[in-house]
Coordinates of C-alpha atoms in Angstrom, one line a residue:
X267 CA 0.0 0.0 0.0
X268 CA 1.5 3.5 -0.9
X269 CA 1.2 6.4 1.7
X270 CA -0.9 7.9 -0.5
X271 CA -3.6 4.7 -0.1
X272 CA -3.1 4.7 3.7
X273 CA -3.9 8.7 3.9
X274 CA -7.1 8.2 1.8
X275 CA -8.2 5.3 4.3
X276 CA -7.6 7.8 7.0
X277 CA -9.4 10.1 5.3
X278 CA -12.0 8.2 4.1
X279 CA -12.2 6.9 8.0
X280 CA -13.0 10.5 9.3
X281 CA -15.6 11.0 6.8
X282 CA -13.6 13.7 4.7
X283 CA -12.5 13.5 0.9
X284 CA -9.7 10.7 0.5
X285 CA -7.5 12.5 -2.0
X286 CA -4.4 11.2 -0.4
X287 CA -3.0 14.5 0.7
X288 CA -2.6 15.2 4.4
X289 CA -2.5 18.9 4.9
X290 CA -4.3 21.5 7.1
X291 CA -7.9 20.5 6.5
X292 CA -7.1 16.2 7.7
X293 CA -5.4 17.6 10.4
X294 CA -8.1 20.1 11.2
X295 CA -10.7 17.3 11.3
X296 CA -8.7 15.1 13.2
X297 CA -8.7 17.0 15.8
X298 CA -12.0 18.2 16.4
X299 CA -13.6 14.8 16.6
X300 CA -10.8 11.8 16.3
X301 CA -7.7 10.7 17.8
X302 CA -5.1 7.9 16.6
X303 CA -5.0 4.8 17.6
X304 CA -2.7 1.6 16.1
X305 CA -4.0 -1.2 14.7
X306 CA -2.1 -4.0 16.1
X307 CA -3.5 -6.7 14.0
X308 CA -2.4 -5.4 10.9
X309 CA 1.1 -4.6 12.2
X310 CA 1.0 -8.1 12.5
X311 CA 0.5 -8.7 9.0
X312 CA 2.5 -5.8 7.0
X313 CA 5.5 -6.9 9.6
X314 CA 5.0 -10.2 9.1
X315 CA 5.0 -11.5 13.2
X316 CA 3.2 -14.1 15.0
X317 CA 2.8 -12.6 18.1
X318 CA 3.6 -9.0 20.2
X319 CA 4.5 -9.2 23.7
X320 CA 3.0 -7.4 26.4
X321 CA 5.8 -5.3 26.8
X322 CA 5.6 -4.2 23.0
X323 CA 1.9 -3.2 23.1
X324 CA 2.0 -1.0 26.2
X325 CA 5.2 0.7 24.6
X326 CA 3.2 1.8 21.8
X327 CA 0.3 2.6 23.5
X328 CA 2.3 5.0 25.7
X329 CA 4.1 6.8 22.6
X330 CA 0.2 7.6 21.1
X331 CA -0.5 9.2 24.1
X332 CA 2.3 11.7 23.8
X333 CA 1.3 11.5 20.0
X334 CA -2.0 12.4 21.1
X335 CA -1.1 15.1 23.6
X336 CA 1.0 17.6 21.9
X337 CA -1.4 19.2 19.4
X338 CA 0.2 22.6 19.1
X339 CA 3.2 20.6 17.2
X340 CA 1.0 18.8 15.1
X341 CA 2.1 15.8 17.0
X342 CA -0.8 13.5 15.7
X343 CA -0.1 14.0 12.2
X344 CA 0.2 10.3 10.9
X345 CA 2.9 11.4 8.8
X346 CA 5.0 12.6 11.9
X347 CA 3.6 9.4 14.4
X348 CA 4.9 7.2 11.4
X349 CA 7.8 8.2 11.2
X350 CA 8.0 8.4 15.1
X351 CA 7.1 5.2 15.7
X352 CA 9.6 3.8 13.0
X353 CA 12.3 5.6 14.9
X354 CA 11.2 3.9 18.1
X355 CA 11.4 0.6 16.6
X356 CA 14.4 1.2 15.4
X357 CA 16.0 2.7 17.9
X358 CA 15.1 0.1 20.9
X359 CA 15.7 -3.0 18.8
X360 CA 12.1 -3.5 18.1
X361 CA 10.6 -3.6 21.3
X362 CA 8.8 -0.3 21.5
X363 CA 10.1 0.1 24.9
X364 CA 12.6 2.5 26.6
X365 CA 16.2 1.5 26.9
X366 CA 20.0 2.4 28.1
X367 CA 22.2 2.4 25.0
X368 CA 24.7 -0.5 25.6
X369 CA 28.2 -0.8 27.2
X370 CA 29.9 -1.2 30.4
X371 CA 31.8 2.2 32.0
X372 CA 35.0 1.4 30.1
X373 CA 33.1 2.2 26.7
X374 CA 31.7 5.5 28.0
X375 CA 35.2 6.7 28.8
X376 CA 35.1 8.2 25.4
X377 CA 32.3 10.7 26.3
X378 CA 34.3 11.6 29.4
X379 CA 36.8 14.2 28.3
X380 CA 37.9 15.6 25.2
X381 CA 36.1 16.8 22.1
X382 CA 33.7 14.5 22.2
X383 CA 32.7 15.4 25.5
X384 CA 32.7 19.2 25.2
X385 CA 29.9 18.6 22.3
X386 CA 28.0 16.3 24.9
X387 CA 28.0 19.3 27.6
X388 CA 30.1 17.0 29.5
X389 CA 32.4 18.4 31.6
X390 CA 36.5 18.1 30.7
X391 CA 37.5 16.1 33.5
X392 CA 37.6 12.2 33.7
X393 CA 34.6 12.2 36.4
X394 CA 32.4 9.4 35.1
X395 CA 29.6 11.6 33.8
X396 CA 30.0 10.0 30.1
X397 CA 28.7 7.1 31.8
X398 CA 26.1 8.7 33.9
X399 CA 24.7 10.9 30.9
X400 CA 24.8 7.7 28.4
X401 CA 22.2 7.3 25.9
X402 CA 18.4 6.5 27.6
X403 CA 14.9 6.3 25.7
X404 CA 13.0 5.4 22.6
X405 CA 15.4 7.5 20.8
X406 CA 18.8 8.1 22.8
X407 CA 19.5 11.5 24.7
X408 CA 23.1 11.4 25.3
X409 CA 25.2 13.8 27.5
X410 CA 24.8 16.6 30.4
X411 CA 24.1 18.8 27.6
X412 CA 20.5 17.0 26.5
X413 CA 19.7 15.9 29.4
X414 CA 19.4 19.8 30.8
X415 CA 18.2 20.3 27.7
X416 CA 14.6 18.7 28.6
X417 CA 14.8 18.7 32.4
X418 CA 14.7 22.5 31.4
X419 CA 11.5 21.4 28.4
X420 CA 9.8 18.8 31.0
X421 CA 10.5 20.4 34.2
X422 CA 11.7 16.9 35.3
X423 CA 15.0 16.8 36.7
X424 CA 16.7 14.0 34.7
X425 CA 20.1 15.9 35.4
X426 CA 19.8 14.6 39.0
X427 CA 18.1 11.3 38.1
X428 CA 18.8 10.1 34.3
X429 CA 16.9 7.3 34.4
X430 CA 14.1 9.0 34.6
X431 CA 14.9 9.0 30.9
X432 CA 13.8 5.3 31.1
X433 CA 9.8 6.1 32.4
X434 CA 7.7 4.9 29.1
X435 CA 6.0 8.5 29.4
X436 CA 8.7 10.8 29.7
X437 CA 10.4 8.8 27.2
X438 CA 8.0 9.5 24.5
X439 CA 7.7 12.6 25.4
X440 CA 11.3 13.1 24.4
X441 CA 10.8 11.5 21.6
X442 CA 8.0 13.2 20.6
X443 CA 8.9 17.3 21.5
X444 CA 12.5 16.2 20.2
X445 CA 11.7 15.5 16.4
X446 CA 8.6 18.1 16.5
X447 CA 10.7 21.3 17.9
X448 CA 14.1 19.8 16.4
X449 CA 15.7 19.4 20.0
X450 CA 18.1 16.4 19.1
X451 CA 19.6 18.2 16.1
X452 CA 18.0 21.0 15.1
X453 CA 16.1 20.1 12.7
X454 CA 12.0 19.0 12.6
X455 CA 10.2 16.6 10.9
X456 CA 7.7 19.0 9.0
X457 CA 11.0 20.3 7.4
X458 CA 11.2 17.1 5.6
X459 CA 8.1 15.3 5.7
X460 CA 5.6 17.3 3.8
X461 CA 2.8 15.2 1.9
X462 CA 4.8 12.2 2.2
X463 CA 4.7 11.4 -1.4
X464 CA 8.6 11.3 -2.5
X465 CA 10.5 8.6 -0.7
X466 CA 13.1 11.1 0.0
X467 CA 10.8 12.8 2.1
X468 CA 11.0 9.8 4.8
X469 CA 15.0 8.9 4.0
X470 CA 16.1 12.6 4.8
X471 CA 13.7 12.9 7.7
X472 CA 16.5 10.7 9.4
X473 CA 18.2 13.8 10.0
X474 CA 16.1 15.3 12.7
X475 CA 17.5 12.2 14.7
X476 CA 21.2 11.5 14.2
X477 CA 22.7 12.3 10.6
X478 CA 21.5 9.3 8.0
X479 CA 22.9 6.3 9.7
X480 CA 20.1 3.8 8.1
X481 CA 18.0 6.5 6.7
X482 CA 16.4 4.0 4.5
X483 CA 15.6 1.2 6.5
X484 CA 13.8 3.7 8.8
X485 CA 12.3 5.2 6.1
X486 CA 10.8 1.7 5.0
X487 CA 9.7 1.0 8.0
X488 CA 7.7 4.5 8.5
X489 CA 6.0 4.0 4.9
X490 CA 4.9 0.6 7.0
X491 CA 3.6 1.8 10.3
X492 CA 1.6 4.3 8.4
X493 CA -0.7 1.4 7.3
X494 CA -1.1 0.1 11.0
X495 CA -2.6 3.8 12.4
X496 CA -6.2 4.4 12.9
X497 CA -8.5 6.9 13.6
X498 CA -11.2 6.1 16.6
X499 CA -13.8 8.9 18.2
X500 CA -12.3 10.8 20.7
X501 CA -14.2 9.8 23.2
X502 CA -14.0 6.1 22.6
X503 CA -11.7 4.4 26.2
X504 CA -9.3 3.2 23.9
X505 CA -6.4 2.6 25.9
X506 CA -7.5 -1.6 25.8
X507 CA -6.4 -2.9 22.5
X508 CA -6.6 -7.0 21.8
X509 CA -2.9 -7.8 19.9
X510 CA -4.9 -10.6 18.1
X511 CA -7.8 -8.6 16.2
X512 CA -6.7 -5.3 16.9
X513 CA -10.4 -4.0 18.5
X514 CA -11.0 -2.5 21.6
X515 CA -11.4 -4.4 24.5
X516 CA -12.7 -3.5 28.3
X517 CA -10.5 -3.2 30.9
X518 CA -12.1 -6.9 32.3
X519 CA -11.2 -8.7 29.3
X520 CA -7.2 -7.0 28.7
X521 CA -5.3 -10.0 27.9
X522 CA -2.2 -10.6 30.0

């Protein structure tokens, strides 16, 4: 299916006129009435799995709820929360849920001193804080430097407690205000992604993350999550999804 199908299904979905183009009038309509959701069943098919774990489900749940949440960056475009969620996916091996990038304290020596560290807003002596200011999250914050960064954004302190990076919420909101305001490099995702009709859109859109280390498998993989997004009402309790069909579920009935 090409983005353009998937944006007319959304379209068509919210009861507006599927001409494949998401601009100002989808996104208008999405919000007065609708909210995404993820269709876990066909994730299931377009990524060719059996199953999803537990683990995997409540991870993406919790990165549409920041999706959801931050409407004044167009946060629930499905353009941007597929290319989000691709990064996610990417970035934590494929499990959808926060992580610490790997390596003993040896291996963060070389964010310790030196050039390296001056770019992290580390300090210059050998005081252990490349280790403490490792990589964290969906995507990975790395150094003093970004973790003050959003301690200032969030008004959490993750200077004092960097694995706070690690909570699924604040995670994604990190990863969410991060691509959307270009925190991580200074770059944003509407700079790239417009309509999402040229492939190059999604391969350059890498750079609001980290430069275009596997820009294209990312990019693959957004053009793929965009078929698994939904629309529901706004006021459907969606927060119970069944892994196997992909419908909502009651809270009684939340398989374990």
């Amino acid at each position: 299916m090409s983005v353009k199908d998937s944006v007319k299904r959304l379209q068509a979905d919210m009861g507006i006129d599927p001409d494949g183009y998401w601009g100002g009038l989808s996104q208008e309509a999405l919000e007065v009435g609708y909210k995404l959701d993820f269709d876990f069943a066909k994730f299931k098919e377009v990524f060719k799995v059996s199953s999803i774990s537990q683990g995997f489900l409540d991870g993406v749940n919790g990165l549409f709820a920041a999706f959801n949440h931050y409407k004044e960056l167009d946060s629930s475009n499905p353009l941007y929360v597929s290319y989000n969620l691709a990064t996610a996916y990417h970035e934590t091996a494929f499990t959808m849920q926060a992580i610490t990038e790997y390596g003993g304290v040896r291996y963060f020596d070389k964010y310790d001193t030196g050039r390296l560290a001056e770019r992290l807003g580390n300090t210059p002596e050998a005081d252990g804080d490349g280790y403490k200011y490792r990589g964290r999250g969906h995507v990975m914050i790395t150094g003093y430097g970004n973790y003050k960064k959003f301690t200032d954004i969030l008004g959490i302190d993750l200077v004092s407690s960097p694995d706070l990076a690690l909570d699924p919420i604040v995670s994604a909101k990190i990863l969410t205000i991060g691509s959307l305001k270009g925190t991580f490099t200074t770059r944003r995702l509407n700079q790239y992604i417009k309509y999402g009709l040229e492939y190059n859109e999604w391969v350059n859109a890498r750079r609001v993350i980290n430069g275009v280390d596997d820009n294209k498998a990312i990019a693959d993989y957004a053009i793929k999550f965009l078929q698994c997004i939904k629309v529901v009402a706004a006021n459907v309790q969606d927060s119970v999804v069944c892994e196997c069909c992909g419908h909502l579920l009651p809270p009684e009935k939340m398989a374990i």
